[in-house]
Structure formats: structure tokens, C-alpha cells
Amino acid sequence: MNWIIRNGAVLGAERLDRADLFINEGRVSGRASGGREIDAEGLLVLSGIVDIHGDGFERQIMPRPGVRFDVGLALRDTDRQLVANGITTAFHGVTVSWEPGLRSLKAAEDFVTALLAARPHLACDTRLHLRWETFALDALPQVTDWLALDPKPVVALNDHTTGSVLKGTIARKIGQMAERSGLSREDYMTLLDSVWARREEVAGAIERLATAARDNGNVLLAHDEASPDERRHFRAMGAVSSEFPLTLETAAEARSEGEHVILGAPNVVRGGSHNGALDATTAIRDGLCTVLASDYHYPSPLHAAFRLASPEDEGFAKAWALVSANAAAAAGLSDRGRLEEGARADIVLVDAKDVRHPKVVATFVGGRLVYSAATLLASESVAASAAA
């Protein structure tokens, strides 16, 4: 179906301008070709949010420790949250760990199977972000096989094991990690000791996965890099962006080479990191962060952009790029993130009269209206389309 969005403030490369926007055959078009009309008076017309890293779906699978729900149900519930928050492309961050429970290889296998079955029925363009724990050595063959899925997953190198053993930042989470895995703290520590004993095998496993990702054309990320030397090391392996670097110096090293630096949108919304990591707002101000991800909270990308700049501000286009154009580029998706002719029509209509609490009024994914708030349903034609 074609659409004509009238009278909105449409976001271009540098600013918002009052204009009409046309959707033809699922793409942004420079001319009208029939279709239903929406009056977007008083609304912002923005490119859809691209969420390169989010694991908020885990709460739908296990809302309380040890309480599990069907993954298919969780995916559909998550899908509604995504489009209601303006997220039109989502990479679900599936952790493949050596732990039992929620982040085990078996749980990941169940999730991938469920996602492949559900994906054609989801409103959001939902994809995989494989977060491979580098000490999960026995999972490497399966993770490597998943690289060939269509669409190609993003894959990230994660090491939370070293920090747990060496009493780093992650060590404070041992109790939470044990609870999530269904083990007692004592049993979890015993398992951790056995995993740590294989640490000499890890470097070779990382190299094998990085080589497979490069050969297959998957976007490879490195997570929690602790130093500029680590960024250079993983860059040499093909990791194209730094995801949640632990120091400003590491972020600066990535930016010096024109690489994307990915931080969490909740960090901006809350006014700082919940675990003492880099302050994202400061990093953005200093040019050391180019992408914001939902991390664990789907409303945050939308709200973070408006915390950084109001629509009247000169910097609003740059703030929105953090959650849309830049995120799409970091994910290797050149067909979305901007409202340009020929681009995929992933579009969000936002009521930002209360700039502290912007509200998504409508969401289009590939030119299809997948979410609309009651305030949009003033015209009979739009109501009929939304119900179809």
C-alpha cells in the first residue's frame, strides 16, 4: 500500500522541514503515487530506529529468576514493545555462554529456532546479534554455523569470564549470574573455575570465529574493550566497531580510525551508567560515541535522542542519527536510517510536544503501518488500514 504523510516536520540530513512524505511500494519516494493520507500536523516524521544491541527480550522469556515462558510468546510480546517505541529494525542480543540456564547454548538454540519461525510474522525487522562468550569453547561450532543464516547475524566477541575471575567489574554480578543460570553461588564458582582452566584455548577460538565472520561477510563487533591496544588487536581481526568500550581512551582509538563506538541509550536517559561504565552523554559531547543501542530498555533510544537535543535545536539531526542512520551503518544496512528517496520506508511519527516524554504515534516498517496510537485514527481510511 502507498501512503502520503502530509504536513509533518520531516527530518532531513541536517534539520526538520515542514513537508509531505510519500511512500511508494515500501520505499520513500519523491512523488505521490496515490495511496492513503495521514495528516501529520504537529508531528515529527523521523527515520525508524535501528537497535543494533538489545537483550530486553530476556525479560519476556524469564521475567523472574527460574520462571520461563514460551520463546514464541516472548518474541511476539517484544515485537509489540519494539514498534511502539519506534524501533523498526532490532538485533536481538542472544548470549551464547558456557553457563546453564537463560544464556546457555541450548537456550540460544531454542531462541534461534523460535525466531526463524516467528520472523515472517513480526512487525519489526527482527534479526540476530550473536553475543559469543569467548570462553564458551564448546559452542563455537554452532555459533559458526549460525553465521550463515539469512539475514546475516551481527556477531560480537564478549569476555565476561576474565572479569569474573579476576575480581573486575563483572565480579560484583556473580550472585546475579548464578541466579540466572539456576545454580547456587558455590556451584557457579566451581563451574567458573573449570571454564577458566581452559583459558589457553580462547585466543585460537577467537581467531577461528573472527576468520569465519570475515569470510562470510558478517559484521563483527568487539565488546567491552579495555584499552586502545585491545581495540587495535580486535580491529586487526576484523571487528569494525567498538561496542561498550570500557575507557575513553579506547573509544578515542576507535574514533581516530573512523570506527563506530556503540554505547547504551539507557545511560543517556538515566544520566549515567548503571554499572560505573563510561558516561554516554559526555562521550557523545566529546565525539567519542556515534551509536546508541537499547541495551536492556526498549524505550531508551527514542528518549535518549530527545534528551540530547530538542527538535528546535541545531543538533537534533545528529542526535537522531545516533539511533538511526549511524546505527544502520554500524550494522551494515545501507538501505535504511535516512528519509531519502529510494530508502526503505521505515518511518516513525512522533508527538514531541512534551519533549521529556515523546510519544510514538505511528510506525511504518517497509512501508507498512504496523503501529498506530489512537490519536492517529481520526480518518476512516487510516483506521481501516491499521485494522487490515
Coordinates of C-alpha atoms in Angstrom, one line a residue:
M1 CA 0.0 0.0 0.0
N2 CA 1.1 3.5 -0.8
W3 CA 0.9 6.4 1.7
I4 CA 1.0 10.2 1.7
I5 CA 2.1 11.8 5.0
R6 CA 1.0 15.4 4.9
N7 CA 2.1 18.5 6.9
G8 CA 4.7 16.8 9.2
A9 CA 8.1 18.1 10.2
V10 CA 10.3 15.7 8.1
L11 CA 13.8 15.1 9.2
G12 CA 16.4 15.6 6.5
A13 CA 20.2 15.2 6.8
E14 CA 20.6 18.4 8.8
R15 CA 17.2 19.7 10.1
L16 CA 13.5 19.3 10.3
D17 CA 11.4 20.9 7.5
R18 CA 7.7 21.0 7.0
A19 CA 7.0 18.8 4.0
D20 CA 4.9 16.0 2.6
L21 CA 6.5 12.5 2.6
F22 CA 5.5 9.8 0.1
I23 CA 5.7 6.0 0.5
N24 CA 5.5 4.0 -2.7
E25 CA 5.9 0.3 -2.8
G26 CA 7.6 0.2 0.6
R27 CA 10.2 2.9 -0.3
V28 CA 10.5 6.6 0.4
S29 CA 9.6 8.4 -2.8
G30 CA 9.9 12.0 -4.2
R31 CA 6.4 12.0 -5.6
A32 CA 2.9 10.9 -4.8
S33 CA 1.6 7.8 -6.5
G34 CA -1.8 7.5 -4.9
G35 CA -2.4 5.9 -1.5
R36 CA -4.0 6.8 1.8
E37 CA -3.3 10.0 3.5
I38 CA -2.2 10.8 7.0
D39 CA -2.3 14.3 8.4
A40 CA 0.9 14.6 10.4
E41 CA 0.3 18.2 11.5
G42 CA 2.2 18.9 14.7
L43 CA 4.2 15.6 14.4
L44 CA 7.8 14.8 13.6
V45 CA 8.4 12.4 10.7
L46 CA 11.6 10.5 11.5
S47 CA 13.5 7.6 10.2
G48 CA 12.9 4.4 12.1
I49 CA 15.2 3.4 15.0
V50 CA 17.8 0.7 14.3
D51 CA 18.7 -1.1 17.5
I52 CA 22.0 -2.9 17.0
H53 CA 22.2 -4.4 20.5
G54 CA 19.3 -5.2 22.8
D55 CA 18.6 -8.0 25.2
G56 CA 15.4 -6.7 26.8
F57 CA 13.6 -9.7 25.3
E58 CA 15.1 -11.8 28.1
R59 CA 12.6 -10.3 30.5
Q60 CA 9.8 -11.7 28.4
I61 CA 11.4 -15.2 28.5
M62 CA 12.3 -15.1 32.2
P63 CA 10.5 -12.3 34.0
R64 CA 11.7 -13.7 37.3
P65 CA 14.7 -16.0 38.0
G66 CA 13.7 -19.5 37.2
V67 CA 10.3 -18.5 35.7
R68 CA 10.3 -19.2 32.0
F69 CA 7.8 -18.5 29.3
D70 CA 7.5 -19.8 25.7
V71 CA 10.0 -18.1 23.4
G72 CA 7.5 -17.6 20.6
L73 CA 5.2 -15.8 23.0
A74 CA 8.1 -13.7 24.3
L75 CA 9.1 -12.7 20.8
R76 CA 5.6 -11.5 19.9
D77 CA 5.3 -9.5 23.1
T78 CA 8.8 -8.0 22.5
D79 CA 7.7 -7.2 18.9
R80 CA 4.9 -5.0 20.1
Q81 CA 7.2 -3.2 22.5
L82 CA 9.7 -2.5 19.7
V83 CA 7.3 -0.9 17.2
A84 CA 5.5 1.0 19.9
N85 CA 8.9 2.6 20.8
G86 CA 9.8 3.5 17.2
I87 CA 12.2 0.6 16.7
T88 CA 11.9 -0.7 13.1
T89 CA 15.0 -2.9 13.0
A90 CA 16.1 -4.8 16.0
F91 CA 19.1 -7.1 16.5
H92 CA 18.2 -9.3 19.4
G93 CA 21.4 -9.8 21.5
V94 CA 21.4 -13.6 22.1
T95 CA 24.2 -14.5 24.5
V96 CA 25.8 -17.9 23.9
S97 CA 27.7 -18.7 27.1
W98 CA 29.2 -21.6 29.0
E99 CA 26.5 -21.0 31.7
P100 CA 23.5 -23.2 32.0
G101 CA 20.0 -21.6 32.0
L102 CA 18.9 -18.5 30.2
R103 CA 22.2 -17.9 28.3
S104 CA 23.2 -21.5 27.6
L105 CA 23.8 -22.9 24.2
K106 CA 20.6 -24.9 24.5
A107 CA 18.6 -21.7 25.3
A108 CA 20.3 -20.0 22.3
E109 CA 19.4 -22.9 20.0
D110 CA 15.7 -22.7 21.2
F111 CA 15.7 -18.9 20.6
V112 CA 17.2 -19.1 17.1
T113 CA 14.7 -21.8 16.1
A114 CA 11.8 -19.8 17.5
L115 CA 13.0 -16.5 15.8
L116 CA 13.3 -18.2 12.4
A117 CA 9.7 -19.5 12.8
A118 CA 8.3 -16.2 14.1
R119 CA 10.2 -13.7 12.0
P120 CA 7.8 -13.6 9.0
H121 CA 5.0 -12.7 11.4
L122 CA 6.8 -10.0 13.3
A123 CA 6.1 -6.3 12.6
C124 CA 9.7 -5.2 13.4
D125 CA 12.5 -6.3 11.1
T126 CA 14.0 -8.6 13.7
R127 CA 17.5 -10.1 13.4
L128 CA 20.2 -11.8 15.4
H129 CA 23.1 -10.3 17.3
L130 CA 25.1 -13.3 18.4
R131 CA 27.0 -12.4 21.6
W132 CA 29.5 -15.2 21.8
E133 CA 31.2 -15.6 25.2
T134 CA 34.8 -16.3 24.2
F135 CA 35.2 -19.0 26.9
A136 CA 32.2 -20.9 25.5
L137 CA 34.5 -23.1 23.5
D138 CA 32.2 -26.0 23.0
A139 CA 29.6 -23.7 21.5
L140 CA 31.9 -22.4 18.8
P141 CA 30.9 -24.9 16.0
Q142 CA 27.2 -24.0 16.4
V143 CA 27.9 -20.2 16.5
T144 CA 30.0 -20.6 13.4
D145 CA 27.1 -22.4 11.6
W146 CA 24.7 -19.6 12.6
L147 CA 26.8 -17.0 10.7
A148 CA 25.3 -18.3 7.5
L149 CA 21.7 -17.5 8.5
D150 CA 19.7 -15.1 6.3
P151 CA 19.7 -12.3 7.1
K152 CA 23.3 -12.4 8.3
P153 CA 23.6 -12.0 12.1
V154 CA 25.9 -9.5 13.7
V155 CA 28.4 -11.3 15.9
A156 CA 30.2 -9.8 18.9
L157 CA 33.1 -11.1 20.9
N158 CA 32.3 -11.0 24.6
D159 CA 34.5 -11.9 27.5
H160 CA 32.7 -11.6 30.9
T161 CA 34.7 -14.6 32.2
T162 CA 38.0 -12.9 32.8
G163 CA 36.4 -10.1 34.7
S164 CA 34.5 -12.5 36.9
V165 CA 37.7 -14.5 37.8
L166 CA 39.9 -11.5 38.3
K167 CA 37.5 -9.6 40.5
G168 CA 36.9 -6.9 38.0
T169 CA 33.6 -5.0 37.3
I170 CA 31.7 -8.2 36.4
A171 CA 32.7 -9.9 39.7
R172 CA 30.1 -7.9 41.5
K173 CA 27.4 -9.6 39.4
I174 CA 28.4 -13.2 40.4
G175 CA 25.3 -13.6 42.6
Q176 CA 23.0 -12.4 39.8
M177 CA 24.8 -14.5 37.2
A178 CA 24.4 -17.6 39.4
E179 CA 20.7 -16.9 39.9
R180 CA 20.2 -16.5 36.2
S181 CA 21.9 -19.8 35.5
G182 CA 19.9 -21.7 38.1
L183 CA 23.0 -22.7 40.1
S184 CA 24.0 -22.0 43.7
R185 CA 26.8 -19.5 44.1
E186 CA 29.1 -22.3 45.1
D187 CA 28.3 -24.5 42.1
Y188 CA 28.6 -21.5 39.8
M189 CA 32.1 -20.7 41.1
T190 CA 33.1 -24.4 40.7
L191 CA 31.9 -24.2 37.1
L192 CA 33.7 -20.9 36.5
D193 CA 36.9 -22.4 37.8
S194 CA 36.6 -25.3 35.3
V195 CA 36.0 -22.9 32.4
W196 CA 38.9 -20.7 33.4
A197 CA 41.2 -23.7 33.3
R198 CA 40.8 -23.8 29.5
R199 CA 41.8 -20.2 29.0
E200 CA 44.8 -21.1 26.9
E201 CA 42.4 -22.3 24.2
V202 CA 40.5 -19.0 24.0
A203 CA 42.8 -17.0 21.7
G204 CA 42.7 -19.6 19.0
A205 CA 38.9 -19.9 19.2
I206 CA 38.5 -16.1 18.8
E207 CA 40.7 -16.2 15.7
R208 CA 38.7 -19.0 14.2
L209 CA 35.4 -17.2 14.7
A210 CA 36.7 -13.9 13.5
T211 CA 38.0 -15.6 10.4
A212 CA 34.7 -17.3 9.7
A213 CA 32.9 -13.9 10.2
R214 CA 35.2 -12.1 7.8
D215 CA 34.9 -14.9 5.2
N216 CA 31.1 -14.9 5.4
G217 CA 30.6 -11.1 5.5
N218 CA 29.1 -10.8 9.0
V219 CA 29.5 -7.6 10.8
L220 CA 32.0 -8.3 13.7
L221 CA 32.0 -6.3 16.9
A222 CA 34.2 -6.4 19.9
H223 CA 32.5 -5.9 23.3
D224 CA 34.0 -4.3 26.5
E225 CA 37.4 -3.5 25.0
A226 CA 39.5 -2.3 27.9
S227 CA 42.3 -0.4 26.2
P228 CA 43.5 1.1 22.9
D229 CA 45.7 -1.9 22.4
E230 CA 42.7 -4.2 22.6
R231 CA 40.9 -2.1 20.0
R232 CA 43.9 -2.4 17.7
H233 CA 44.0 -6.1 18.4
F234 CA 40.4 -6.7 17.5
R235 CA 40.5 -4.3 14.6
A236 CA 43.2 -6.4 13.1
M237 CA 40.8 -9.4 13.4
G238 CA 38.1 -7.6 11.5
A239 CA 36.0 -6.1 14.4
V240 CA 34.7 -2.9 12.7
S241 CA 33.2 -1.2 15.7
S242 CA 33.8 -0.9 19.5
E243 CA 30.8 -1.9 21.5
F244 CA 30.7 -0.6 25.0
P245 CA 34.4 0.3 25.4
L246 CA 35.5 0.5 29.0
T247 CA 37.6 3.6 28.7
L248 CA 37.5 7.0 26.9
E249 CA 41.0 6.2 25.5
T250 CA 39.6 3.1 23.9
A251 CA 36.7 5.0 22.4
A252 CA 39.1 7.6 21.1
E253 CA 41.3 5.0 19.4
A254 CA 38.2 3.7 17.6
R255 CA 37.1 7.2 16.5
S256 CA 40.6 8.0 15.3
E257 CA 40.1 5.4 12.7
G258 CA 36.6 6.5 11.8
E259 CA 35.0 3.5 13.6
H260 CA 31.7 3.5 15.3
V261 CA 31.5 3.4 19.1
I262 CA 28.3 1.9 20.5
L263 CA 27.1 2.8 24.0
G264 CA 23.8 2.3 25.8
A265 CA 20.8 4.7 25.3
P266 CA 19.7 4.0 29.0
N267 CA 23.0 5.5 30.0
V268 CA 21.8 8.8 28.5
V269 CA 18.2 8.6 29.8
R270 CA 19.3 7.8 33.4
G271 CA 22.1 10.3 33.4
G272 CA 24.9 7.8 33.7
S273 CA 25.8 4.1 33.6
H274 CA 24.1 1.7 36.0
N275 CA 27.4 -0.2 36.5
G276 CA 30.0 2.6 36.5
A277 CA 30.9 2.4 32.8
L278 CA 31.5 5.4 30.5
D279 CA 29.1 8.3 30.7
A280 CA 27.4 8.2 27.3
T281 CA 26.3 11.8 27.3
T282 CA 29.9 13.0 27.9
A283 CA 31.2 10.6 25.2
I284 CA 28.7 12.0 22.7
R285 CA 29.6 15.6 23.5
D286 CA 33.3 14.8 23.0
G287 CA 32.7 13.0 19.7
L288 CA 33.5 9.6 21.2
C289 CA 30.2 7.8 20.7
T290 CA 28.3 7.5 17.4
V291 CA 25.6 4.9 18.1
L292 CA 23.2 4.4 20.9
A293 CA 21.5 1.0 21.5
S294 CA 18.6 -0.1 23.6
D295 CA 20.9 -2.4 25.6
Y296 CA 18.2 -3.6 28.1
H297 CA 15.4 -1.0 27.8
Y298 CA 13.5 -0.5 24.5
P299 CA 12.1 3.0 25.2
S300 CA 15.5 4.4 25.7
P301 CA 16.7 5.1 22.2
L302 CA 13.7 7.3 21.4
H303 CA 14.0 9.2 24.7
A304 CA 17.8 9.5 24.6
A305 CA 17.7 11.3 21.3
F306 CA 15.3 13.9 22.8
R307 CA 17.3 14.2 25.9
L308 CA 20.3 15.1 23.8
A309 CA 18.5 17.7 21.7
S310 CA 15.1 19.1 21.3
P311 CA 13.6 19.3 17.8
E312 CA 14.3 23.1 17.7
D313 CA 18.0 22.5 18.4
E314 CA 20.5 22.7 15.6
G315 CA 21.9 19.3 16.8
F316 CA 18.7 17.3 16.6
A317 CA 19.5 15.6 13.3
K318 CA 22.9 14.5 14.8
A319 CA 21.1 13.2 17.9
W320 CA 18.6 11.2 15.9
A321 CA 21.4 9.8 13.7
L322 CA 22.8 8.1 16.9
V323 CA 19.8 5.8 16.9
S324 CA 19.0 5.6 13.2
A325 CA 21.5 6.4 10.4
N326 CA 24.6 5.7 12.4
A327 CA 23.2 2.5 13.9
A328 CA 22.2 1.3 10.4
A329 CA 25.7 2.0 9.1
A330 CA 27.3 0.1 12.0
A331 CA 25.0 -2.8 11.3
G332 CA 26.0 -2.8 7.6
L333 CA 22.5 -1.8 6.5
S334 CA 22.7 0.8 3.7
D335 CA 19.0 0.8 2.8
R336 CA 17.6 2.5 5.9
G337 CA 18.2 5.1 8.6
R338 CA 17.5 8.2 6.4
L339 CA 14.4 9.6 4.8
E340 CA 15.9 9.7 1.3
E341 CA 14.3 8.8 -2.0
G342 CA 14.6 5.1 -2.6
A343 CA 15.3 4.2 1.0
R344 CA 13.3 1.6 2.8
A345 CA 10.3 3.2 4.3
D346 CA 11.0 2.6 8.0
I347 CA 9.3 5.7 9.4
V348 CA 8.2 6.9 12.8
L349 CA 5.7 9.7 13.6
V350 CA 6.4 11.3 16.9
D351 CA 4.5 13.7 19.1
A352 CA 7.2 15.7 20.9
K353 CA 5.1 18.4 22.4
D354 CA 6.3 17.1 25.8
V355 CA 10.0 16.8 24.8
R356 CA 10.7 14.9 28.1
H357 CA 8.2 12.2 27.1
P358 CA 8.0 12.0 23.3
K359 CA 5.3 9.7 22.1
V360 CA 5.3 7.4 19.1
V361 CA 2.1 8.0 17.2
A362 CA 2.7 5.7 14.2
T363 CA 5.4 3.3 13.0
F364 CA 5.9 2.1 9.4
V365 CA 8.2 -0.9 8.6
G366 CA 9.0 -1.4 5.0
G367 CA 6.1 1.0 4.1
R368 CA 3.6 -1.0 6.1
L369 CA 1.7 0.7 9.0
V370 CA 2.5 -1.7 11.9
Y371 CA 1.6 0.5 14.9
S372 CA -0.7 3.5 15.4
A373 CA -1.8 5.2 18.5
A374 CA -5.5 6.1 18.9
T375 CA -4.8 9.8 18.2
L376 CA -3.9 8.8 14.6
L377 CA -7.1 7.1 13.8
A378 CA -9.1 10.2 13.1
S379 CA -9.7 9.4 9.5
E380 CA -11.7 6.4 8.4
S381 CA -9.1 5.4 5.7
V382 CA -6.3 5.2 8.2
A383 CA -8.4 3.3 10.7
A384 CA -9.3 0.8 8.0
S385 CA -5.7 0.3 7.0
A386 CA -4.5 -0.1 10.6
A387 CA -7.0 -2.8 11.1
A388 CA -6.1 -4.7 8.0

